Amino acid sequence: MTSHQMNDGLEIHPSNEQPETRRDIAGNPEEIPEPVVKNGVVVSSAAKPEAKSIWLAWLYIFNWYPGHYSKEEKRLLRKLDRTILPLICSMYFIKWLDQSNINNAYNSGMKEELNLKGIEYNLFSTFYNIGYLVMEIPCMLLISRPKYARWVLPICETLWSIITFIQCRNNSAPMIYGMRFLMGLFETPAATGSLYVLSSWYRSDEVFKRAGVWYVSSNIGAMFGGYMQAAAHAGLDGKGGMAGWRWVFIIDGIISLPIAIAGFFLYPGVPTSNPRVWWLSEEDQKLAQARMQDDGMRKSKKIGKQMLKRVFRKWHFYIAVCTYVCFQLTTWVAGQMIVWVKSTGQYSVEMINILPTGVQALAIVVGIVVPSFVM
């Protein structure tokens, strides 16, 4: 047997035997490509199988573990899917639950009890986004460093869970502004940080399906928040001398804090984080590092002129920014639907919170199906 050297230290070890043939999901013969060795670790996912027909894409929606992957890689992926994916989905779910509860509370009695007027409702979002803007870049710089990557998100979620509890004592618009600013500050890593971690463990052709599942957890959070506010108003309004909208913040905090604490024990950071998380073996971590190195991931470097030039000279950056701005504009409009429903004067508090959840239900279906067509 001879080996052929490839770029980036990859070696392909051809065999004298005929390649194994098996049937793919569509029932067609599928050759198993030769594995690739990266720094002494076999990376079967680096060998690309032949392209699939776009007309058969629907067959691969739930094919998360391609047939040419080795047993070791499939086992690693299943570990990641059982641990990282549920954890960051839970965190993103909580992020949206805690972020959107102000909308439900405002339209379920907060406005009248605190005598809120004019543009104060819109300023709640403004102060939240100011906090988000302040923390975004520092947070990503911390998460991209292996030394801190394991701890940033659990710490931030613990802090925003505490703030969620405190919001049950909101008594004025200025206090809400301050709470919303702090919520935006500490919720920052739940979105961009989670996506960064996903793309640090999953190869570029694996991450789409997981990212779709991760993203719809935000829709589930917003939808669940509507049902929870409706239930709180119906069953807890007046209990303990508090209005139903105040109970929502307490319930959200009770849900959020255990997930934040679990993050300290389960969150893995990035593949180069040291010490490694307990549920990954040393072999798992080496395989994860080899997989991502083969996929093009490199060690983080200091920000300098050359790096900034590389970023700002690529057209992808501007397309991504413009697309996301437009997307956020549409989600903001959807968030105002609850205000319009209340303004009609035709619905109970329970229905005011339940009716807008239909938009989120549709988004869940689309968010899972569309990314799954990436094969």
XYZ file of C-alpha atoms in Angstrom:
375
model
C 0.000 0.000 0.000
C 1.254 3.466 -0.845
C 0.074 6.828 0.407
C -0.348 10.062 -1.503
C 0.462 13.366 0.227
C -2.123 16.133 -0.115
C -2.313 19.783 0.929
C -2.438 20.710 4.647
C -0.782 17.495 5.782
C -3.596 15.226 4.623
C -2.793 11.717 3.474
C -5.043 9.408 1.514
C -4.251 5.741 1.962
C -5.584 3.828 -1.033
C -6.260 0.154 -0.702
C -5.524 -2.623 -3.228
C -8.953 -4.067 -2.474
C -12.112 -3.033 -4.292
C -13.921 -0.223 -2.435
C -16.890 -1.302 -0.366
C -20.256 -0.721 -2.005
C -23.522 -0.245 -0.151
C -26.949 1.179 -0.846
C -27.781 4.793 -0.004
C -31.132 6.041 1.283
C -32.512 6.200 -2.264
C -31.519 2.568 -2.849
C -28.731 3.383 -5.296
C -25.262 1.797 -5.113
C -22.957 4.020 -3.054
C -19.184 3.664 -2.974
C -17.525 4.331 0.351
C -14.722 6.849 -0.311
C -11.242 6.397 1.126
C -10.741 8.020 4.559
C -8.302 10.869 5.156
C -5.651 10.988 7.879
C -5.085 14.303 9.648
C -2.208 14.477 12.134
C -2.440 10.741 12.723
C -6.241 10.752 13.169
C -8.514 9.129 10.578
C -11.157 11.624 9.411
C -13.680 9.699 7.331
C -15.921 12.758 6.872
C -13.129 14.502 4.921
C -13.624 12.109 2.008
C -16.488 13.464 -0.061
C -19.066 11.033 -1.478
C -20.544 11.682 -4.892
C -23.134 14.462 -5.118
C -26.772 13.533 -4.562
C -29.610 14.394 -6.911
C -31.467 17.534 -5.888
C -34.720 15.752 -6.785
C -34.046 13.222 -4.036
C -33.205 15.851 -1.423
C -36.312 15.060 0.616
C -34.912 11.578 1.333
C -31.952 13.096 3.176
C -33.861 15.450 5.491
C -33.173 13.270 8.532
C -29.920 11.697 7.339
C -27.643 13.223 9.982
C -25.023 10.452 9.929
C -23.761 9.801 6.361
C -22.946 6.206 5.478
C -19.264 6.867 4.681
C -18.540 8.135 8.233
C -16.543 5.805 10.463
C -18.041 4.338 13.640
C -15.826 6.676 15.670
C -17.104 9.787 13.906
C -20.716 8.688 14.114
C -20.259 8.051 17.831
C -18.736 11.517 18.299
C -21.560 13.162 16.345
C -24.158 11.349 18.426
C -22.446 12.547 21.600
C -22.540 16.106 20.299
C -26.173 15.753 19.228
C -27.158 14.403 22.648
C -25.315 17.076 24.622
C -24.273 20.264 22.815
C -27.356 20.544 20.616
C -29.989 20.138 23.386
C -28.001 22.455 25.661
C -27.658 25.363 23.260
C -31.229 24.849 22.022
C -32.411 25.108 25.632
C -30.333 28.232 26.167
C -31.663 29.847 22.995
C -35.204 28.848 23.937
C -34.748 30.529 27.323
C -33.175 33.570 25.704
C -36.274 34.152 23.582
C -38.638 33.262 26.395
C -36.996 35.844 28.661
C -36.638 38.387 25.856
C -40.239 38.248 24.645
C -41.936 38.104 28.055
C -41.951 41.909 28.222
C -44.310 41.991 25.203
C -46.714 39.540 26.831
C -46.525 41.309 30.196
C -47.121 44.754 28.672
C -50.286 43.569 26.949
C -51.519 41.587 29.967
C -51.846 44.333 32.561
C -48.396 45.911 32.966
C -49.309 48.930 30.837
C -52.331 49.767 32.956
C -50.781 48.967 36.352
C -47.617 51.031 35.769
C -49.412 53.736 33.760
C -47.060 53.363 30.782
C -47.629 55.794 27.921
C -46.448 56.960 24.513
C -43.289 55.404 23.106
C -42.192 53.779 26.370
C -43.095 50.333 25.025
C -40.814 50.841 22.000
C -38.024 52.114 24.246
C -38.007 48.765 26.068
C -36.663 47.208 22.845
C -34.314 50.142 22.243
C -32.559 49.754 25.596
C -32.385 45.979 25.130
C -30.664 46.421 21.767
C -28.248 49.008 23.172
C -27.078 46.410 25.689
C -26.777 43.882 22.886
C -24.638 46.247 20.800
C -22.331 47.048 23.709
C -21.627 43.385 24.523
C -21.605 41.742 21.088
C -17.957 42.155 20.076
C -16.383 41.688 23.555
C -18.485 38.567 24.049
C -17.429 36.997 20.751
C -13.779 37.772 21.467
C -14.081 35.881 24.761
C -15.924 32.896 23.282
C -13.348 32.533 20.506
C -10.630 32.025 23.146
C -10.445 28.364 24.261
C -9.513 29.406 27.807
C -12.814 31.243 28.341
C -15.145 29.532 25.848
C -16.555 27.019 28.355
C -17.670 29.612 30.880
C -18.957 32.699 29.047
C -22.416 31.427 28.136
C -23.269 29.710 31.469
C -22.146 32.787 33.430
C -24.164 35.143 31.230
C -27.271 32.963 31.434
C -27.015 32.805 35.214
C -26.882 36.608 35.346
C -29.816 37.131 32.990
C -31.844 34.524 34.923
C -31.344 36.578 38.088
C -32.408 39.740 36.235
C -35.508 37.904 34.980
C -36.509 37.227 38.591
C -35.933 40.886 39.504
C -38.259 42.059 36.725
C -41.255 40.804 38.684
C -40.692 43.932 40.838
C -40.795 46.372 37.902
C -42.536 49.545 39.081
C -41.694 52.253 36.518
C -40.536 52.816 32.953
C -36.968 53.871 33.984
C -36.555 50.650 35.994
C -37.700 48.608 32.999
C -35.215 50.466 30.772
C -32.387 49.458 33.101
C -33.532 45.838 33.319
C -33.887 45.583 29.552
C -30.410 47.028 29.019
C -28.925 44.403 31.352
C -30.944 41.640 29.675
C -29.545 42.651 26.285
C -26.052 42.803 27.747
C -26.076 39.278 29.158
C -28.215 37.542 26.513
C -25.728 38.419 23.757
C -23.825 35.073 23.671
C -27.004 32.977 23.476
C -27.321 33.692 19.746
C -23.966 34.459 18.119
C -22.027 32.519 20.748
C -24.131 29.394 20.305
C -23.806 29.551 16.530
C -20.032 29.979 16.856
C -19.831 26.905 19.089
C -22.006 24.875 16.697
C -19.708 25.706 13.790
C -16.679 24.855 15.963
C -17.793 21.241 16.482
C -19.709 20.433 13.289
C -18.249 20.489 9.797
C -19.677 22.955 7.277
C -21.765 20.228 5.601
C -23.121 19.018 8.971
C -23.979 22.289 10.660
C -27.003 23.310 8.549
C -29.384 20.693 9.908
C -28.295 21.360 13.494
C -28.489 25.129 13.023
C -32.060 24.753 11.761
C -33.078 22.831 14.883
C -31.202 25.329 17.069
C -32.839 28.336 15.465
C -36.439 27.126 15.780
C -35.932 26.912 19.548
C -36.303 30.716 19.451
C -39.722 30.339 17.822
C -40.665 27.708 20.390
C -39.587 30.095 23.162
C -41.659 32.982 21.795
C -44.654 30.690 21.245
C -44.380 29.095 24.687
C -44.182 32.563 26.242
C -47.605 33.421 24.821
C -49.207 30.268 26.213
C -47.496 30.731 29.569
C -48.708 34.327 29.938
C -52.238 33.235 29.078
C -52.073 30.491 31.722
C -50.498 32.809 34.318
C -53.213 35.414 33.835
C -55.951 32.791 34.105
C -54.548 30.896 37.091
C -52.156 33.163 39.012
C -53.558 36.674 38.651
C -53.851 38.076 42.178
C -52.033 35.167 43.852
C -49.571 36.330 46.508
C -50.789 39.868 45.952
C -49.214 39.983 42.470
C -50.727 40.444 39.031
C -50.469 37.611 36.509
C -47.907 39.489 34.393
C -45.497 39.604 37.350
C -45.746 35.844 37.830
C -44.494 35.299 34.276
C -41.061 36.715 35.179
C -40.860 34.416 38.214
C -41.802 31.345 36.161
C -39.291 32.288 33.453
C -36.553 32.636 36.057
C -37.398 29.245 37.555
C -37.077 27.652 34.106
C -33.893 29.555 33.175
C -31.685 29.107 36.227
C -31.401 25.264 36.217
C -30.408 25.320 32.526
C -27.750 27.931 33.283
C -26.354 25.789 36.113
C -26.344 22.688 33.876
C -24.224 24.658 31.416
C -21.320 24.803 33.883
C -21.146 20.985 33.802
C -22.092 20.229 30.184
C -20.976 23.145 28.014
C -17.818 22.068 26.100
C -16.555 25.403 24.776
C -14.590 24.743 21.576
C -12.592 21.618 20.561
C -9.334 23.162 21.819
C -10.742 24.167 25.231
C -8.659 22.868 28.119
C -9.517 21.195 30.443
C -11.971 19.304 28.264
C -15.518 18.681 29.405
C -16.067 15.390 31.282
C -18.346 13.711 28.714
C -15.692 13.822 25.965
C -12.780 11.379 25.994
C -9.286 12.399 24.932
C -9.796 10.465 21.675
C -13.061 12.319 21.060
C -11.352 15.661 21.485
C -8.478 14.730 19.163
C -10.933 13.537 16.520
C -12.987 16.736 16.882
C -9.857 18.859 16.440
C -8.742 16.863 13.384
C -12.192 17.107 11.788
C -12.395 20.865 12.165
C -8.781 21.411 11.104
C -9.519 19.486 7.923
C -12.659 21.602 7.448
C -10.566 24.769 7.390
C -10.685 25.941 10.999
C -7.480 27.594 12.172
C -6.223 28.859 15.510
C -7.572 32.302 16.425
C -5.157 35.151 15.821
C -4.933 38.710 17.045
C -7.058 41.246 15.223
C -4.901 43.339 12.912
C -4.982 45.278 9.667
C -4.668 42.199 7.487
C -7.554 40.424 9.204
C -9.803 43.490 8.946
C -8.936 43.876 5.259
C -9.827 40.231 4.645
C -13.230 40.698 6.277
C -14.270 44.033 4.799
C -13.088 43.246 1.259
C -15.325 40.193 0.934
C -18.768 40.748 -0.579
C -20.217 37.938 1.555
C -19.890 40.146 4.641
C -22.092 42.904 3.220
C -24.695 40.515 1.837
C -24.925 38.771 5.214
C -25.301 42.055 7.127
C -27.976 43.449 4.788
C -29.898 40.172 4.774
C -29.887 39.929 8.561
C -30.980 43.561 8.977
C -33.956 42.914 6.681
C -34.751 39.715 8.560
C -34.728 41.527 11.905
C -37.073 44.189 10.530
C -39.627 41.502 9.694
C -39.339 39.862 13.127
C -39.858 43.256 14.791
C -43.112 43.723 12.860
C -44.268 40.246 13.900
C -43.586 41.216 17.527
C -46.007 44.138 17.223
C -48.883 41.858 16.273
C -49.819 41.339 19.911
C -50.266 45.113 20.340
C -52.585 45.240 17.344
C -54.630 42.264 18.582
C -55.149 44.029 21.922
C -56.046 47.332 20.225
C -59.055 45.737 18.511
C -60.729 45.300 21.896
C -62.305 42.036 20.735
C -60.218 39.486 22.624
C -59.557 38.367 26.187
C -56.080 38.621 27.716
C -55.614 34.894 27.128
C -56.444 35.144 23.410
C -54.295 38.272 23.011
C -51.284 36.149 24.002
C -52.279 33.008 22.095
C -53.297 34.339 18.657
C -49.827 35.632 17.574
C -48.246 32.221 18.239
C -49.470 30.924 14.868
C -46.654 32.826 13.144
C -44.103 31.038 15.336
C -45.648 27.625 14.629
C -45.222 28.120 10.874
C -41.643 29.336 11.382
C -40.827 26.133 13.299
C -41.862 23.899 10.387
C -39.988 25.959 7.788
C -36.916 26.330 10.024
C -36.496 22.561 10.351
C -37.363 21.475 6.805
C -35.502 24.043 4.676
C -31.987 23.670 6.225
C -32.400 19.883 6.074
C -32.305 19.965 2.267
C -28.596 20.852 2.477
C -26.961 17.487 1.784
